[in-house]
Coordinates of C-alpha atoms and ligand atoms in Angstrom, one line a residue:
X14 CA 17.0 -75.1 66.0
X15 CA 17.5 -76.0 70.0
X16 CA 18.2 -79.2 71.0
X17 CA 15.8 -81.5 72.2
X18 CA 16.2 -82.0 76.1
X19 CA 17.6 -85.5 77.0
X20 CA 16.1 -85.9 79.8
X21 CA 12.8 -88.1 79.9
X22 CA 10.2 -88.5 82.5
X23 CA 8.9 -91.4 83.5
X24 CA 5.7 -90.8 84.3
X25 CA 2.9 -88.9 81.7
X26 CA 2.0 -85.1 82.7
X27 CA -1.1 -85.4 81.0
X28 CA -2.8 -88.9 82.7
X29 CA -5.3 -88.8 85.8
X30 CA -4.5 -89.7 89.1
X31 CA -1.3 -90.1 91.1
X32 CA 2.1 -91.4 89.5
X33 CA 5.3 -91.5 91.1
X34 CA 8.4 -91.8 89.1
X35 CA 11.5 -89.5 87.6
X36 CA 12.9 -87.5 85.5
X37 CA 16.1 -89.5 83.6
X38 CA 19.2 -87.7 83.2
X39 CA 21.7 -89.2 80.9
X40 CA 25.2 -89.2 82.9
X41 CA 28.0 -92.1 81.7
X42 CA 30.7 -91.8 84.4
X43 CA 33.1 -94.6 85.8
X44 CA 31.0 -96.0 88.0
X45 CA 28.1 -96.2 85.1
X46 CA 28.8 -96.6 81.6
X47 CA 25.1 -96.0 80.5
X48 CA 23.7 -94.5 83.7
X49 CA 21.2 -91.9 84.4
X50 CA 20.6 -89.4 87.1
X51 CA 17.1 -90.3 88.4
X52 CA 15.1 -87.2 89.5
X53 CA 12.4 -87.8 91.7
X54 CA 8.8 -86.5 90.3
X55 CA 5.8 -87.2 91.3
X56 CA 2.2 -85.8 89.1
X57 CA -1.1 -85.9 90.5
X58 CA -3.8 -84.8 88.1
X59 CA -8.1 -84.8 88.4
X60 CA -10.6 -83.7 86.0
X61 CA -9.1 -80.2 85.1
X62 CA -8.0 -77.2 86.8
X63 CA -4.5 -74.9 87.2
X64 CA -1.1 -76.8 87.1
X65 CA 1.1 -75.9 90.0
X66 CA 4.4 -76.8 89.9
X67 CA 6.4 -77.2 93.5
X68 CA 10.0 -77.5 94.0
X69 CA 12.2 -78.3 97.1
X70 CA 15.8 -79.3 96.3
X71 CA 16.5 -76.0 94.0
X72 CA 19.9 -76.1 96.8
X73 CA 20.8 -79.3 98.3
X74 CA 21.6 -78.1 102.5
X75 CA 18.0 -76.8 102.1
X76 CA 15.3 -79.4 103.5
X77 CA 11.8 -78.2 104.6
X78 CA 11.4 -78.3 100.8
X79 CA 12.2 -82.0 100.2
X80 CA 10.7 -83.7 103.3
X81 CA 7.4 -81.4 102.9
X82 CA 7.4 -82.2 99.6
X83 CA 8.5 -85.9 99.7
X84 CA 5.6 -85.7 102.4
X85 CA 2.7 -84.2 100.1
X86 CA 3.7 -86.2 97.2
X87 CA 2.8 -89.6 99.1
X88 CA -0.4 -87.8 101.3
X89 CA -2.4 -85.8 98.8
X90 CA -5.2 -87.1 97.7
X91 CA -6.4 -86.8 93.9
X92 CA -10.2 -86.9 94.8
X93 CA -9.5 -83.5 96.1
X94 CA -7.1 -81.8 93.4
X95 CA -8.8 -80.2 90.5
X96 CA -6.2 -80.0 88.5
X97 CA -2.4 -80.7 88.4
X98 CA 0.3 -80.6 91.0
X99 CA 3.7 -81.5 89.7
X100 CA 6.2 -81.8 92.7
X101 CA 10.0 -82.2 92.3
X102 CA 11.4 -82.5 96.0
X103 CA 15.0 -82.8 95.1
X104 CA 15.3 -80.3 92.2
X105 CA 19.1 -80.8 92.2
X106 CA 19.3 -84.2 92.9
X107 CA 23.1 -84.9 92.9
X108 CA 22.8 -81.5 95.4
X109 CA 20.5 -83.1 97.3
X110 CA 22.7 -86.5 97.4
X111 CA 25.7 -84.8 98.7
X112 CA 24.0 -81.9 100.9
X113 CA 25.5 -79.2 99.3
X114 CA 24.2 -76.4 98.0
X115 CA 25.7 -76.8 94.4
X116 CA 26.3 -80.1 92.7
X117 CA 28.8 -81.6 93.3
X118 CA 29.2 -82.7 89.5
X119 CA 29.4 -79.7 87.9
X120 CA 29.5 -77.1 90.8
X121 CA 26.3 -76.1 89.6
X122 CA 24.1 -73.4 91.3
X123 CA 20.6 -74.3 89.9
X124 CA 19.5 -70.6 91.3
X125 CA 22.4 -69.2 88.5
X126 CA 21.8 -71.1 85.6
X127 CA 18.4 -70.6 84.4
X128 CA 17.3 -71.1 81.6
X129 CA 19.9 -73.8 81.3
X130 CA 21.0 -75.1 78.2
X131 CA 20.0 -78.9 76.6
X132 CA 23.8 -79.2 75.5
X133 CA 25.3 -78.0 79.0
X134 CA 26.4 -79.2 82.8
X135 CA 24.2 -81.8 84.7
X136 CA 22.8 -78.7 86.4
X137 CA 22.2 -77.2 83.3
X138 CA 20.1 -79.7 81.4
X139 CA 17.8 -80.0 84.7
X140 CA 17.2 -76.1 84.9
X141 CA 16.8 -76.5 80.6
X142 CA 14.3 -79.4 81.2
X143 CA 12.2 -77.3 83.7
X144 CA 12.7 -74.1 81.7
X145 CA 11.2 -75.7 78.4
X146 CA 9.1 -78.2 80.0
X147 CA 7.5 -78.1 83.5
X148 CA 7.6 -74.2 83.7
X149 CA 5.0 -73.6 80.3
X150 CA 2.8 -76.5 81.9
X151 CA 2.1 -74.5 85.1
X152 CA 0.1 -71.4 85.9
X153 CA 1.2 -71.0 89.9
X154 CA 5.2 -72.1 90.8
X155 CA 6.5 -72.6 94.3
X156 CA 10.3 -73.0 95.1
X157 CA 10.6 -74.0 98.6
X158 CA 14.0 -72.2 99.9
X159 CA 15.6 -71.5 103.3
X160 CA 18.7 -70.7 103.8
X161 CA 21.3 -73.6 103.6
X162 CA 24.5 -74.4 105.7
X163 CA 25.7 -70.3 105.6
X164 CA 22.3 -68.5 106.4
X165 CA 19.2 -68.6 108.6
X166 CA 16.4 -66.3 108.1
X167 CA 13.2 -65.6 110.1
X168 CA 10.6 -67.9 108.5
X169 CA 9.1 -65.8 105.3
X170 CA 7.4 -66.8 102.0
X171 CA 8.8 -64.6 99.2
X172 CA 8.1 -62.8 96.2
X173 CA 9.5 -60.1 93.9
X174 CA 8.7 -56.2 92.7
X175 CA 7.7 -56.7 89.2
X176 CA 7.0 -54.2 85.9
X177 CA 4.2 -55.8 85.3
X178 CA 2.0 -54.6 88.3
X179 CA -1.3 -57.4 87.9
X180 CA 1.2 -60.5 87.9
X181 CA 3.2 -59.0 91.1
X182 CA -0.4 -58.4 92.6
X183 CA -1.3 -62.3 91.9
X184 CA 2.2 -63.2 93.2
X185 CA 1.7 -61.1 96.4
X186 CA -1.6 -62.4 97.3
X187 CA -0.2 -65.8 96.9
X188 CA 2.4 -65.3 99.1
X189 CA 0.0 -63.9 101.5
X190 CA -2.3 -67.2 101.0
X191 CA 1.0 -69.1 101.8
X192 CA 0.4 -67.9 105.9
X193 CA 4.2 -68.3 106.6
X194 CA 5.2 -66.1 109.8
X195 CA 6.7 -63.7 107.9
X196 CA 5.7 -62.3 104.0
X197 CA 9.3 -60.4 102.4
X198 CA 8.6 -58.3 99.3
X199 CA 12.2 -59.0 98.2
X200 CA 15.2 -57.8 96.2
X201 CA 18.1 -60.1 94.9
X202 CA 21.9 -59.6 95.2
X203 CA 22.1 -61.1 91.9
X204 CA 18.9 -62.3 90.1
X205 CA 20.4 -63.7 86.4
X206 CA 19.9 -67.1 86.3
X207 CA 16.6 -67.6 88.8
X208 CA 14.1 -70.0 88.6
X209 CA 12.2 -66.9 90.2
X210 CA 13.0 -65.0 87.1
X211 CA 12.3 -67.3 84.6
X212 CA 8.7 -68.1 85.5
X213 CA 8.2 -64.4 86.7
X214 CA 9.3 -63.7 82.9
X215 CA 6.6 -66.3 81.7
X216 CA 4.0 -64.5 83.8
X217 CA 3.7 -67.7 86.2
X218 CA 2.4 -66.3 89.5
X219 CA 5.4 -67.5 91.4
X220 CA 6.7 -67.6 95.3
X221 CA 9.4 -68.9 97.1
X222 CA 10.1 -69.0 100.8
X223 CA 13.6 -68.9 103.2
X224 CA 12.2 -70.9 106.2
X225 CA 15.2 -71.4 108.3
X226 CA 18.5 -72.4 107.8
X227 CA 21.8 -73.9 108.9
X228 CA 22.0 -77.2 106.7
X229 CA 18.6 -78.5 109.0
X230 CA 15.1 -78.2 109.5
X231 CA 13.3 -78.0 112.7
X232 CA 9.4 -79.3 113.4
X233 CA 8.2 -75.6 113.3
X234 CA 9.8 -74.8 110.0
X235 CA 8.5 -77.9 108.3
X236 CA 4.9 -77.2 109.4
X237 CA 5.0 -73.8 108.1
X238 CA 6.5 -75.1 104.6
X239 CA 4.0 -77.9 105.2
X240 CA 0.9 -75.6 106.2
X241 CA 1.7 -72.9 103.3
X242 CA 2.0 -75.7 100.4
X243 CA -2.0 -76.7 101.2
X244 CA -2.7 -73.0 101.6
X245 CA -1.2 -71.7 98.3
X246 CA -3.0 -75.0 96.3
X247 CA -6.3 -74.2 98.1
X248 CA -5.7 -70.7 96.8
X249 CA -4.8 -71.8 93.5
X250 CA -8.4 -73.0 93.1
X251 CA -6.3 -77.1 93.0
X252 CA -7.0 -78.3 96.0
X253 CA -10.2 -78.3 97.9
X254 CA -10.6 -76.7 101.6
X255 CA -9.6 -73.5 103.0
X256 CA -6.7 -71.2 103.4
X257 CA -5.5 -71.9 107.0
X258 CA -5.4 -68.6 108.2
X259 CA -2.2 -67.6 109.4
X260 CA -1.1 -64.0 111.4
X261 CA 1.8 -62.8 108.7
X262 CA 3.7 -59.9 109.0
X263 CA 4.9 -58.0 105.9
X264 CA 8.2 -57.1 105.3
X265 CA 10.4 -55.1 102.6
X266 CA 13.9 -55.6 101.7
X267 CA 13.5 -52.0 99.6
X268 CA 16.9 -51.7 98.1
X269 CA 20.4 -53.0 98.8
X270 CA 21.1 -51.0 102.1
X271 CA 19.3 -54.6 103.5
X272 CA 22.9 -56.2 103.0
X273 CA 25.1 -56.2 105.7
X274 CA 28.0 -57.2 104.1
X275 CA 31.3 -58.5 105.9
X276 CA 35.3 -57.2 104.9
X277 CA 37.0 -59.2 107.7
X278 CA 38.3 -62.7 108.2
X279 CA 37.5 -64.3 111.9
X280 CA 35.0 -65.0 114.6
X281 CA 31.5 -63.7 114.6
X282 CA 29.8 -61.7 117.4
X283 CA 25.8 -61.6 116.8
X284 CA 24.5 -58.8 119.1
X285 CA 21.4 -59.2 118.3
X286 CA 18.8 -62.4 117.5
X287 CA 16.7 -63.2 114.5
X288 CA 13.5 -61.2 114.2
X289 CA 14.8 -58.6 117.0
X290 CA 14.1 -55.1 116.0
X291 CA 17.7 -52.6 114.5
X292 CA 17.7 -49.2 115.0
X293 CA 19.3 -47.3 111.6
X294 CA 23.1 -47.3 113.2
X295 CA 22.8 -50.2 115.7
X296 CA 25.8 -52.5 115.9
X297 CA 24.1 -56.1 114.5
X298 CA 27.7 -57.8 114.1
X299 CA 31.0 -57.9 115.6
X300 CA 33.8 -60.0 114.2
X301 CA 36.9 -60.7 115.8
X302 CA 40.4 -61.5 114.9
X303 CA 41.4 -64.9 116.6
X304 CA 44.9 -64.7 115.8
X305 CA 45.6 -61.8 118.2
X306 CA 44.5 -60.6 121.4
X307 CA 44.2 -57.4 122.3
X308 CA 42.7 -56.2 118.9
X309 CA 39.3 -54.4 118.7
X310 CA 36.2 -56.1 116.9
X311 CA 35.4 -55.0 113.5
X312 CA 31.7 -53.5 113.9
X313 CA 28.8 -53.8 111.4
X314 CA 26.3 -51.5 111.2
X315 CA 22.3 -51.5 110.2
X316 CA 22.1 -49.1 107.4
X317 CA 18.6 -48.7 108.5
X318 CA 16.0 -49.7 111.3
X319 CA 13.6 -52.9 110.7
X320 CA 13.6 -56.1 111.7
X321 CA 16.6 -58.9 111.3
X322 CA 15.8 -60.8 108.9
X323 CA 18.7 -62.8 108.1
X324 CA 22.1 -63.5 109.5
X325 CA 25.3 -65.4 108.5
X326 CA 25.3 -68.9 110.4
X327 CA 28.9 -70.5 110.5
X328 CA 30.5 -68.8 114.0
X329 CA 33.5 -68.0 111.1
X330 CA 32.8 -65.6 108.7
X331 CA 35.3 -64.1 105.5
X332 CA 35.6 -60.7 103.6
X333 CA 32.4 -60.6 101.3
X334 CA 30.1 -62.5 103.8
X335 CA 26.7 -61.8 104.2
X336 CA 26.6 -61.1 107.5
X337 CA 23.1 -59.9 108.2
X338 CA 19.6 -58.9 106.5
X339 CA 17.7 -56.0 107.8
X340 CA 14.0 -55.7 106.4
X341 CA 11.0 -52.9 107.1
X342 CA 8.1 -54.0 108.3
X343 CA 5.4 -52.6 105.3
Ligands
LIG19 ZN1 18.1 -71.9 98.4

């Protein structure tokens, strides 16, 4: 038999109207003997409808997802929602707390754990509760990503190539509902352990987004993160209004030649911008060895032409860096 989770909310998923509260981690440390880790959730419900569930938070040195969220959670208003919209802004609180991109507890990844385990890591009983509990309540799931203290991507909403061809259909016309600038039919470097998985496995029609980067958020990227959480309710038939129409332009990552990956230590040279077109060949990278003059730059190539999609953000960059993301426009 599995363990029962021991984490408890707050608030009750199935009562109208809007409730603000958390979800209570157990976690006795030295500062508190009995303590908790409180997870912000907050659950607005009207007569009946879908259940959407929103995350921000998923990594902590992300934040259009927890300021839109923290934003929507206080702003929505329940005459308007048929339905349920659960919102966790700061899925990995103790993340969040530090403004890192794992915990700083456990060293958790939240994006690598799923489906958690009851019996596990901080990180693992939060991904265990949302596995067993939030994700069965939903029918539409949105993880609000971008791309942290290491990366910076052009503004997309996301979603995934899947076997079953009618949910990847649902997923893709969310995503397209979503209006960000950009709309990435994307592949994963490693995909065990997603939240994307996990509700893509329980046939949740599912998107997430990378809307910037660089540990910070700017007024444009919040608005789209902001803009595209309305659109994708509206679209889930939750909230009433219209899909603010948005000009997006479709993307594909198509296989793994969209990595530019990094086998040098030192100083990056971006030679070209975010969003610039590659032709197959170009030089996107340089890096440079600052221990030494007179020592040629390592170049990077684009294995293919497209569209940069994604780069490397620290000015230093290590072997087995991503240093760049090239996509196709569709
Ligand atoms: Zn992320």
């Amino acid at each position: 038999m599995t363990r029962p989770s021991p984490i408890t909310a707050t608030i009750d998923f199935e009562k109208d109207g809007v409730q603000h509260g958390h979800l209570r981690l157990p976690y006795s440390r030295d500062d508190s003997a009995w303590g908790a880790i409180p997870i912000p959730i907050a659950v607005l419900k009207n007569s009946s409808g879908p259940t959407a569930l929103i995350t921000g938070g998923n990594h902590g040195d992300e934040y259009e997802g927890p300021v839109g969220l923290l934003k929507a959670a206080g702003s929505l208003d329940p005459d308007k929602i048929a339905g349920r919209i659960i919102i966790l802004p700061c899925l990995n609180f103790p993340a969040v707390q530090a403004g890192t991109r794992t915990s700083p507890i456990d060293k958790g990844n939240m994006n690598r754990v799923f489906p958690g385990r009851p019996d596990g890591s901080v990180t693992e009983k939060i991904a265990d509760y949302v596995q067993r509990h939030l994700l069965p309540l939903a029918d539409y799931v949105l993880d609000i990503h971008s791309g942290g203290k290491t990366l910076e991507f052009v503004p997309f909403a996301a979603c995934h190539r899947l076997a079953d061809k009618g949910l990847e259909a649902r997923c893709v016309a969310a995503m397209k509902a979503f209006g960000a600038p950009y709309g990435m039919l994307m592949i994963e470097l490693d995909s065990v352990g997603m939240l994307d998985t996990s509700a893509e496995e329980m046939g949740k029609v599912f998107i997430s987004t990378e809307l910037g980067g660089g540990g910070t958020l700017t007024a444009r990227t919040l608005a789209i993160a902001e803009r595209g959480l309305r659109n994708f309710l509206v679209h889930a038939g939750i909230l009433q209004g219209r899909v603010a129409s948005a000009e997006t332009l479709m993307l594909d990552m198509e296989d793994g030649d969209c990595f530019v990956i990094g086998d040098d230590r030192g100083l990056i040279e971006p030679c070209v911008d975010l969003g610039a077109k590659v032709e197959a060949g170009q030089v996107v990278v340089r890096i440079h060895d600052f221990e030494h003059t007179g020592r040629p730059a390592a170049e990077y190539r684009a294995k293919r032409a497209g569209l940069l999609a994604g780069r490397h953000f620290p000015g230093r960059v290590q072997p087995g860096d991503c240093l760049a993301v090239v996509a196709s426009p569709a």
